[in-house]
Short mmCIF file of C-alpha atoms in Angstrom, two decimals:
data_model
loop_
_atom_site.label_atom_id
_atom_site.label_comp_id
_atom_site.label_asym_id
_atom_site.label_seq_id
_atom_site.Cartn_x
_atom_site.Cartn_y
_atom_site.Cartn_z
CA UNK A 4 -11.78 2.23 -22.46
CA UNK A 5 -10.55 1.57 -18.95
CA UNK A 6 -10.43 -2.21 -19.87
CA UNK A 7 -8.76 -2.18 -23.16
CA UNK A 8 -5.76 0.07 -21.93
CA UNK A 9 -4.62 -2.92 -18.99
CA UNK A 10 -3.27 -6.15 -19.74
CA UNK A 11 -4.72 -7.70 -16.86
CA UNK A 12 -7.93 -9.44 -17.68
CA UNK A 13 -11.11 -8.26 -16.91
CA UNK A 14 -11.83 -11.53 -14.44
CA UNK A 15 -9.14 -10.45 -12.59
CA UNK A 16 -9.73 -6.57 -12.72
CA UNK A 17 -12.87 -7.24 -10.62
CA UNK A 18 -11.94 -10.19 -8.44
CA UNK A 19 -9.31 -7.53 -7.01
CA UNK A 20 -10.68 -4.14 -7.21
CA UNK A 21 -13.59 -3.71 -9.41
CA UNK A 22 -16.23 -6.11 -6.88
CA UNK A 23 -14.15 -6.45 -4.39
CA UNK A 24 -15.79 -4.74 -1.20
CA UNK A 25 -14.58 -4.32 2.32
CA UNK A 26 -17.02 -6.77 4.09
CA UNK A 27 -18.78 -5.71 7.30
CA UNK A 28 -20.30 -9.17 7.82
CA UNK A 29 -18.44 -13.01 7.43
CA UNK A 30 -19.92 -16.21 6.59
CA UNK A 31 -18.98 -19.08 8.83
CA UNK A 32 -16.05 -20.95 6.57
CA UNK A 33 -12.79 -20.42 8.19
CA UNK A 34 -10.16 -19.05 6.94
CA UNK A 35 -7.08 -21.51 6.52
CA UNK A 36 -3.25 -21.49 7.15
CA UNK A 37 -2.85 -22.69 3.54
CA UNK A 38 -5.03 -19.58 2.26
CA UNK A 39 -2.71 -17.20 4.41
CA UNK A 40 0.77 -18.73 3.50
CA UNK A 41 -0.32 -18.84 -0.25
CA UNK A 42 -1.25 -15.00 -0.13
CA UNK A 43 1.70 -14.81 1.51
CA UNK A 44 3.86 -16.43 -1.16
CA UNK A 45 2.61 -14.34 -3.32
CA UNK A 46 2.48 -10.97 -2.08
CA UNK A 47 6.01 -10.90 -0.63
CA UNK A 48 7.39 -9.76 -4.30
CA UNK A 49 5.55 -6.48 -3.78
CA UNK A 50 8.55 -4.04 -3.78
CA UNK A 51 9.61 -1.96 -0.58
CA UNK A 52 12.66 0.42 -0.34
CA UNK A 53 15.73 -1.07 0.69
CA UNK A 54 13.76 -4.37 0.64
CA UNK A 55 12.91 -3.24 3.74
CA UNK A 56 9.74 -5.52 4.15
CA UNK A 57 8.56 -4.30 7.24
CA UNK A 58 5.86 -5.54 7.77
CA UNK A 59 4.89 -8.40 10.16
CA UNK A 60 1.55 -10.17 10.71
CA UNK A 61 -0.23 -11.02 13.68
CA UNK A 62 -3.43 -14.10 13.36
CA UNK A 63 -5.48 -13.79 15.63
CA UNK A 64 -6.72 -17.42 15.93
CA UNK A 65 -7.73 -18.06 19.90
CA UNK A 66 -10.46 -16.87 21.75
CA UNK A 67 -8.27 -15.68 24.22
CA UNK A 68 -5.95 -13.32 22.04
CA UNK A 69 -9.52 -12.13 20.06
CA UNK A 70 -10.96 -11.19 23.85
CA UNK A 71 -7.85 -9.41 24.27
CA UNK A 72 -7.77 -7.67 20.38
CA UNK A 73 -11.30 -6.16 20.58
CA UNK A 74 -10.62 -4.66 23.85
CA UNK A 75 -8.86 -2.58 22.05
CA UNK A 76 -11.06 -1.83 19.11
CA UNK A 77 -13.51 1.03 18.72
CA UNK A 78 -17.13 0.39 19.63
CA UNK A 79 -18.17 0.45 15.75
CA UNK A 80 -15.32 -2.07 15.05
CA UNK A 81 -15.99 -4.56 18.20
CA UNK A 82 -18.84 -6.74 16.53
CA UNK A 83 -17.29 -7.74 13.03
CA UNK A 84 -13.82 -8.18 15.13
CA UNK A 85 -15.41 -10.56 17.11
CA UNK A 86 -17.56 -12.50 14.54
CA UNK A 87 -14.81 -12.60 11.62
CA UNK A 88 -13.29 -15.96 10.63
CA UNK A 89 -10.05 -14.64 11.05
CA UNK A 90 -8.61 -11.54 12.22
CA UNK A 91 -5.20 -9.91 11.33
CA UNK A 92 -2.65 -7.45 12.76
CA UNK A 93 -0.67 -5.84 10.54
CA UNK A 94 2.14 -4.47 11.79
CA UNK A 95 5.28 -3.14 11.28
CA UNK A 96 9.05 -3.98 12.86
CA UNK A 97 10.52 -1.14 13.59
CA UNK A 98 14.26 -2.90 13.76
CA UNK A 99 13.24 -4.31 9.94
CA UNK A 100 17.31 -2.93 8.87
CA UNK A 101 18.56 -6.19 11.55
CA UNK A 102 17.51 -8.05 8.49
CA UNK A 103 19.45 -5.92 5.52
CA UNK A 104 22.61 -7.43 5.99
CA UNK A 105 20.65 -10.87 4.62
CA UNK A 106 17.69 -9.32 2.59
CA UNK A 107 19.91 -6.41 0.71
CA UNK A 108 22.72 -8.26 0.17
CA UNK A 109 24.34 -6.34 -2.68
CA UNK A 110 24.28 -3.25 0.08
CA UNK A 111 24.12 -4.62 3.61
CA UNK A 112 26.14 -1.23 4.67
CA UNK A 113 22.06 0.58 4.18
CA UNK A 114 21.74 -0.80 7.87
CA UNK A 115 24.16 1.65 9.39
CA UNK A 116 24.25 3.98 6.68
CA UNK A 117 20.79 5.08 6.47
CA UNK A 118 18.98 3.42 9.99
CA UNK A 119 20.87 4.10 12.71
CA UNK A 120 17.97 6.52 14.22
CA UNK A 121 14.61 5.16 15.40
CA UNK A 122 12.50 8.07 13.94
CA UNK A 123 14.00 7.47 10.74
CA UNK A 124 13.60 3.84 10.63
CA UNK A 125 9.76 4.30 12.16
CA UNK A 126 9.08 6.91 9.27
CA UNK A 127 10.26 4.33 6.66
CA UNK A 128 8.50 1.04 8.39
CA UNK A 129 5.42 2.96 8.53
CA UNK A 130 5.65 4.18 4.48
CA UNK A 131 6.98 0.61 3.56
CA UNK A 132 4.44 -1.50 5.78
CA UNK A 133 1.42 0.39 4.44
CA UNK A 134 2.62 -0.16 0.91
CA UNK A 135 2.83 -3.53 1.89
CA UNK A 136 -0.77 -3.46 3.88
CA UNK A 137 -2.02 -2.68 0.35
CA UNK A 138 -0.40 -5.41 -1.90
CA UNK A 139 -1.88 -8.07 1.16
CA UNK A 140 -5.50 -6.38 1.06
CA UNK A 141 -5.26 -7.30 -2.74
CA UNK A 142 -3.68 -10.91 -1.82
CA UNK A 143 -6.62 -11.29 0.02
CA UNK A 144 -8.75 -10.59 -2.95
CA UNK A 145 -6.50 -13.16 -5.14
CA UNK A 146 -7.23 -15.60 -2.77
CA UNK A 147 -11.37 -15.10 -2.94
CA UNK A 148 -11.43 -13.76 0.55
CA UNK A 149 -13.26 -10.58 1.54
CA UNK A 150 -10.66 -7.87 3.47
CA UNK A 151 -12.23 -5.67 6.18
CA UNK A 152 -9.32 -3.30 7.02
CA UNK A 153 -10.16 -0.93 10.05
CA UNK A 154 -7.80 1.78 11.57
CA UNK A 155 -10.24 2.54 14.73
CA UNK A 156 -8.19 1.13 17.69
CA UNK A 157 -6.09 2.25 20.58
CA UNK A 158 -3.04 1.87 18.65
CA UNK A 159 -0.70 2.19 21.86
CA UNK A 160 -3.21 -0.44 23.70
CA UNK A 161 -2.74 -3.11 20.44
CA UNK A 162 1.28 -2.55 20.52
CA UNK A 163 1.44 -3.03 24.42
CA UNK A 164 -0.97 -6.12 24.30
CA UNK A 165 0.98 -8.15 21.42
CA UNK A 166 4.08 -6.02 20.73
CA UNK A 167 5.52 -6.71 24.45
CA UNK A 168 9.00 -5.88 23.17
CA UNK A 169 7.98 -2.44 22.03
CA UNK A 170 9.68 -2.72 18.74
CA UNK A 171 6.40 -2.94 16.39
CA UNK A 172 3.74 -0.59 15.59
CA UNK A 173 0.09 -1.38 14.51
CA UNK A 174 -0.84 -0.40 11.42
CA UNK A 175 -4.51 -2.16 10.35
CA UNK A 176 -6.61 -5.01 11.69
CA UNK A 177 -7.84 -6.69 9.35
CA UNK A 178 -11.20 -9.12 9.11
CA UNK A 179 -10.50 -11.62 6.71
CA UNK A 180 -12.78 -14.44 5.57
CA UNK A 181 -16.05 -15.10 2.91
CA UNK A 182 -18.59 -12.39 2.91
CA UNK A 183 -21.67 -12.90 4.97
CA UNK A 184 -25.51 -11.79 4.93
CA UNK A 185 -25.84 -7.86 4.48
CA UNK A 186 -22.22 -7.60 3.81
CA UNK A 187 -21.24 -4.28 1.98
CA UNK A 188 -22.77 -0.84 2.76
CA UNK A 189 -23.53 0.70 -0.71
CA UNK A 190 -20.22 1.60 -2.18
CA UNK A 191 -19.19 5.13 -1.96
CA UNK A 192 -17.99 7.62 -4.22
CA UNK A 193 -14.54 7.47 -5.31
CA UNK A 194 -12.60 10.93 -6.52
CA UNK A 195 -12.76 11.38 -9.98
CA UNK A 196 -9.43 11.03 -12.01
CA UNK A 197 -9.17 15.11 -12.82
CA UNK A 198 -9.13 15.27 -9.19
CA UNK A 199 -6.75 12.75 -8.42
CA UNK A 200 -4.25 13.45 -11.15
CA UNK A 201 -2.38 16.57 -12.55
CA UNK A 202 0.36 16.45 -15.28
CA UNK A 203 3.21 19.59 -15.49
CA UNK B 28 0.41 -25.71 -3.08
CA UNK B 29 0.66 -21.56 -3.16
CA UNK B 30 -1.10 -21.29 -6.26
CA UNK B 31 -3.67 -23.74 -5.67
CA UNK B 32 -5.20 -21.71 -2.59
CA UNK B 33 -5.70 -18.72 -4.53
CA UNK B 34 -8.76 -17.92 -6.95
CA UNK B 35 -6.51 -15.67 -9.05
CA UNK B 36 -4.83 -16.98 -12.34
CA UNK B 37 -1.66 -17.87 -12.64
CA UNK B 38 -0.78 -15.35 -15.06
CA UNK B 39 -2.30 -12.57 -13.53
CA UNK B 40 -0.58 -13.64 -10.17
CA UNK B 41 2.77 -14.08 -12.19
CA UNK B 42 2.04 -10.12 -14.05
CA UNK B 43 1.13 -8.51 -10.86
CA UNK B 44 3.65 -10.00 -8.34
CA UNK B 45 5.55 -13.13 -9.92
CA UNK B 46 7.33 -11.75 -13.11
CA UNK B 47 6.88 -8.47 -11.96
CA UNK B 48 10.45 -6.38 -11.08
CA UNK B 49 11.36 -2.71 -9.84
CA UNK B 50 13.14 -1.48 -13.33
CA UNK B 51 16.36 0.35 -13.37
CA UNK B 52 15.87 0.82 -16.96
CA UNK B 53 13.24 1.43 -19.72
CA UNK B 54 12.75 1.27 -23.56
CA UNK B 55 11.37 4.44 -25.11
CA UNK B 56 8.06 3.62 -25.53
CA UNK B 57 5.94 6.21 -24.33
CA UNK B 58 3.36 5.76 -21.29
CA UNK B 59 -0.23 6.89 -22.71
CA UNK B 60 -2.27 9.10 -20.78
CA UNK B 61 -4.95 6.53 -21.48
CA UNK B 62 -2.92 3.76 -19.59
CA UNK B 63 -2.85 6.15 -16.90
CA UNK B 64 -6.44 6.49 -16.66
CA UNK B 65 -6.89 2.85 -17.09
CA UNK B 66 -4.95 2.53 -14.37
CA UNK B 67 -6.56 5.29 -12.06
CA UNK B 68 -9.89 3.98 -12.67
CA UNK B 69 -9.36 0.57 -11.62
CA UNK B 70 -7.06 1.24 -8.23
CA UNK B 71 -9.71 3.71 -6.92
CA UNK B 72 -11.50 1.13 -5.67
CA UNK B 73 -8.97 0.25 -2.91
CA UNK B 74 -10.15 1.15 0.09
CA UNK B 75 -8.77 3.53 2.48
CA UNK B 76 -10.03 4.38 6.07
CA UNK B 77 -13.05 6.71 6.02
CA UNK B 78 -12.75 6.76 2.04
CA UNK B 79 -10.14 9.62 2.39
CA UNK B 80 -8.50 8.61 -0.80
CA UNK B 81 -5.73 11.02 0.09
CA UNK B 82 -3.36 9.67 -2.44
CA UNK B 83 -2.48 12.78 -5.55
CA UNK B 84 -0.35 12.04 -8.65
CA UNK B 85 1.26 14.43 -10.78
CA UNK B 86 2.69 13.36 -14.08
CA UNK B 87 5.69 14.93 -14.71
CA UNK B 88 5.71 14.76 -18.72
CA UNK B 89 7.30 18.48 -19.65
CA UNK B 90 11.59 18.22 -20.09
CA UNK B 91 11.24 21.49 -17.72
CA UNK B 92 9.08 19.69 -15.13
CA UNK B 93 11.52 16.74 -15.45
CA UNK B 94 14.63 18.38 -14.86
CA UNK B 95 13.29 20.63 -11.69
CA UNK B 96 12.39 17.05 -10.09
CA UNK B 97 15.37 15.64 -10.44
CA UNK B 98 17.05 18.25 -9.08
CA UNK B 99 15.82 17.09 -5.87
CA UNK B 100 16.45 13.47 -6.43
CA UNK B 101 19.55 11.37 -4.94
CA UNK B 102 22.29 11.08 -6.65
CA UNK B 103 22.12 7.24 -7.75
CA UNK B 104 18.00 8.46 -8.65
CA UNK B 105 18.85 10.39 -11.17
CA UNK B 106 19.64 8.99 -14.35
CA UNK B 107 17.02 6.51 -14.42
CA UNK B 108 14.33 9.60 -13.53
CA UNK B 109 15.36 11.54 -16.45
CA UNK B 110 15.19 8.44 -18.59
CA UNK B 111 12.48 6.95 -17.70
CA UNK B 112 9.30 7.62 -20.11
CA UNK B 113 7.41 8.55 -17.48
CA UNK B 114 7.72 9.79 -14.11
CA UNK B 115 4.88 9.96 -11.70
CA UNK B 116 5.16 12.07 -8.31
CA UNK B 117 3.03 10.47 -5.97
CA UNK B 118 2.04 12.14 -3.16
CA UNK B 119 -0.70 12.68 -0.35
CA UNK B 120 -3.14 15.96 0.03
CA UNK B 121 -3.18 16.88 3.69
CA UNK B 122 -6.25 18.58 3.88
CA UNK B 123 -7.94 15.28 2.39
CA UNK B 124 -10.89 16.11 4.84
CA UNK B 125 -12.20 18.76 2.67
CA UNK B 126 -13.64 16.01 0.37
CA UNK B 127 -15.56 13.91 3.34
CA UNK B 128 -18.56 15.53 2.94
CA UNK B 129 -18.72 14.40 -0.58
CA UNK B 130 -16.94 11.52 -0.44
CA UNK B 131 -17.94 9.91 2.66
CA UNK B 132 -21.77 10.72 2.10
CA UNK B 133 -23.13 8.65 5.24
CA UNK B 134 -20.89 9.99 7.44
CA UNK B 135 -20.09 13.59 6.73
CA UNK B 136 -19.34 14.72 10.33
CA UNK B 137 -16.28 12.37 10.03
CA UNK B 138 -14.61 15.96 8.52
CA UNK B 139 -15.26 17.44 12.02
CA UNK B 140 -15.13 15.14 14.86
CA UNK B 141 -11.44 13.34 13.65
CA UNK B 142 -9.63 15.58 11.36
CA UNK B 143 -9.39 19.47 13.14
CA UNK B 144 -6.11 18.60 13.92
CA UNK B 145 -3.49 19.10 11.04
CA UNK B 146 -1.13 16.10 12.67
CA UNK B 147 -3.52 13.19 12.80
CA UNK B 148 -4.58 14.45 9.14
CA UNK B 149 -1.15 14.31 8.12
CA UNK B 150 -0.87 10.43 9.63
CA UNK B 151 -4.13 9.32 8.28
CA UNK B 152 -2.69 10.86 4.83
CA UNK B 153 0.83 9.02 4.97
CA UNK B 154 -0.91 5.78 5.73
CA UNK B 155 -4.19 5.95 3.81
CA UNK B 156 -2.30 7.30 1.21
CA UNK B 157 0.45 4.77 0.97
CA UNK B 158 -1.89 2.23 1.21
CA UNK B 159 -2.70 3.22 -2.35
CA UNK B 160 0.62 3.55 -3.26
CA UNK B 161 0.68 -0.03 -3.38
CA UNK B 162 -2.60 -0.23 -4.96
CA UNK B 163 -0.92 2.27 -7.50
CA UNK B 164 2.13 -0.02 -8.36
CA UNK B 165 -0.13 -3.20 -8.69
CA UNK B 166 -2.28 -1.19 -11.25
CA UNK B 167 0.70 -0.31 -13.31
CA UNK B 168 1.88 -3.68 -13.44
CA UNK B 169 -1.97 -4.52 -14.50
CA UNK B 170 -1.20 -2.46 -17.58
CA UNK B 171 1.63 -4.08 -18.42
CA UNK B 172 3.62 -1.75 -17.48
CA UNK B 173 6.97 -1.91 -15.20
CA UNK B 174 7.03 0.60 -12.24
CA UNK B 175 10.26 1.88 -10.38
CA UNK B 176 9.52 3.31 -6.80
CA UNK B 177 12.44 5.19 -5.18
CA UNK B 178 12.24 7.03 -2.22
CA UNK B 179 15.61 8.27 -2.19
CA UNK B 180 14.93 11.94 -2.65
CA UNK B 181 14.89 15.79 -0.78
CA UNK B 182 11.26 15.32 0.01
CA UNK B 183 10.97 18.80 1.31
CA UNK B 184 12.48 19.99 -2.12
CA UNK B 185 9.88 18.27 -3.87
CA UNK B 186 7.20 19.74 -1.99
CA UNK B 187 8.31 23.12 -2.37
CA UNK B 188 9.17 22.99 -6.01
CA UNK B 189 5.54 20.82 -7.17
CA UNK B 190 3.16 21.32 -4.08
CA UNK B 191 3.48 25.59 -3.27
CA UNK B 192 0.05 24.80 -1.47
CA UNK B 193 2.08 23.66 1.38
CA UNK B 194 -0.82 20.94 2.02
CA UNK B 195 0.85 18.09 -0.04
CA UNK B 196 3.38 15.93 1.06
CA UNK B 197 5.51 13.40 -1.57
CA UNK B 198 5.26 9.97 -0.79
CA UNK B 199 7.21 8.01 -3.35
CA UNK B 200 8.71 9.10 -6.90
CA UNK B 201 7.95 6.47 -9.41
CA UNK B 202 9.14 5.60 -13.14
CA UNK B 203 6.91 4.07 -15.26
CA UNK B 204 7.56 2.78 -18.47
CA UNK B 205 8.27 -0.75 -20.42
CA UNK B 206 11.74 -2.37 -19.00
CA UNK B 207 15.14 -1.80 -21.51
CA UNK B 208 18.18 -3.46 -21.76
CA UNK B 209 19.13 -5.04 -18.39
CA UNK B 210 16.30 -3.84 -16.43
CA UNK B 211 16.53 -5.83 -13.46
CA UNK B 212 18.99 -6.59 -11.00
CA UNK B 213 19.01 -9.68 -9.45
CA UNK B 214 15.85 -10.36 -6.95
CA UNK B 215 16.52 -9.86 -3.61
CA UNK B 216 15.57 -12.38 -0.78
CA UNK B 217 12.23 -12.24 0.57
CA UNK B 218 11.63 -13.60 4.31
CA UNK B 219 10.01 -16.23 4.95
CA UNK B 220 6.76 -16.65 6.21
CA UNK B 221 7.46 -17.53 9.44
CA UNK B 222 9.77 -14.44 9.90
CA UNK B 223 6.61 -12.36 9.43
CA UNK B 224 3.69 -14.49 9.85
CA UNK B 225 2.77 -15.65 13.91
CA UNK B 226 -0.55 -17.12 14.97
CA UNK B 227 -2.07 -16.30 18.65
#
């Protein structure tokens, strides 16, 4: 049933959701610029209020800037931040409405309508950058990559260390690459739909 | 060169992200309840931190339901909510943590050591549970359906009138339905990668 209702073929249902695990382990094959432009390209249409598009993306490609990255991390998160092909911050810019005036143009007043106050504009970067988090976790899927998202870090100790202008907020770090050896913990239980959804 | 680094088909990539627009308008045919559990039952499988899953939808399909919701919706909202042929509240469940045990099977002490406090529930909910948002939008697309997010709405109306728990918080207010007559307005800009993407 849950096949015949979509549109979207079945290939495609579990190259982005249906097998597609959050790896704890990476193979050795690095992840390429080409891979993260071309998920890129693609999930930029992913639709944000105001066209906000606040999020921003950190690659973590030295040694240097990974030494300083799992500093930061929680024990439990230190080893597959260090071994990943590729790690990414995902962030969020929390002076996104300087670009309205170019990215909404059939309303560039929204910038000093709506975003003249930074809790305001934090609340909708954080709601807008997370939506976007999620359309690049499944970009990462279209591209045949494994996504490790993790949320334990010392959030204020990421945004110091790369943020130095204090005008972005972390969101997720993301491992990125092939999955390696022992890399999924059995999958666990997902809410059932009668949980999930109610209709009035 | 964009599509040639990703695994996923060009049509899917064109359904989910390409082709795909934010409508304005819709056609009358109805949105199944089956196409919403299509849809449910393949996003689940995004992941969120600690499998909180703290995303909740209610369908509002009743003309009563409809018209108490947009009540609470922005002016330029409201037409296209009360046409739309369906209208999905999505929102987050605070007291996600309730489900850990269950849902989170080899680590049910999660529940006790991270989420006593009602604030860093309610962040892990906003985030987690936007996350799926997007996950949300991408599935609706993946039924060949358009979606229409807004976030231009009295959230704590919304709460009061749909969620008397207190425990619920709205995230987005989305239309779902297949596009009408001059659906779409004209794309915005996206920014380019190099306005979001940096390497370290």
């Amino acid at each position: 049933m849950t096949t015949d209702a979509l549109v979207l073929d079945a290939a495609a249902q579990d190259l982005l959701f249906r097998e597609a695990r959050t790896a704890n382990t990476f193979s050795d094959e690095p992840v390429t610029e080409e891979q993260i432009q071309a998920i890129y390209e693609l999930v930029k249409y992913g639709p944000t209020a105001f066209n906000a598009q606040p999020m921003r993306v950190v690659l973590v490609r030295s040694d240097e800037a990974r030494g300083r990255l799992v500093e930061h991390m929680m024990d439990g998160n230190k080893a597959k931040t260090l071994s990943a092909p590729l790690v990414a911050i995902l962030a969020v810019d929390n002076e996104f409405h300087e670009e309205l005036p170019t990215q909404l143009p059939h309303f560039p007043q929204a910038k000093d309508l709506f975003f003249t106050e930074r809790p305001v504009r934090e609340s909708t970067a954080t709601l807008n950058g997370a939506l976007q988090a999620g359309y690049f976790i499944v970009g990462v899927r279209a591209a045949g990559l494994a996504a490790g998202p993790m949320t334990g870090f010392n959030a204020a100790g990421i945004n110091k260390e790369f943020f130095a202008d204090g005008e972005h907020s972390v969101l997720a770090v993301v491992n990125i690459g092939k999955p390696g050896e022992d890399a999924w913990f059995p999958r666990s239980p997902r809410l059932a739909y009668d949980e999930v959804v109610t209709t009035v």
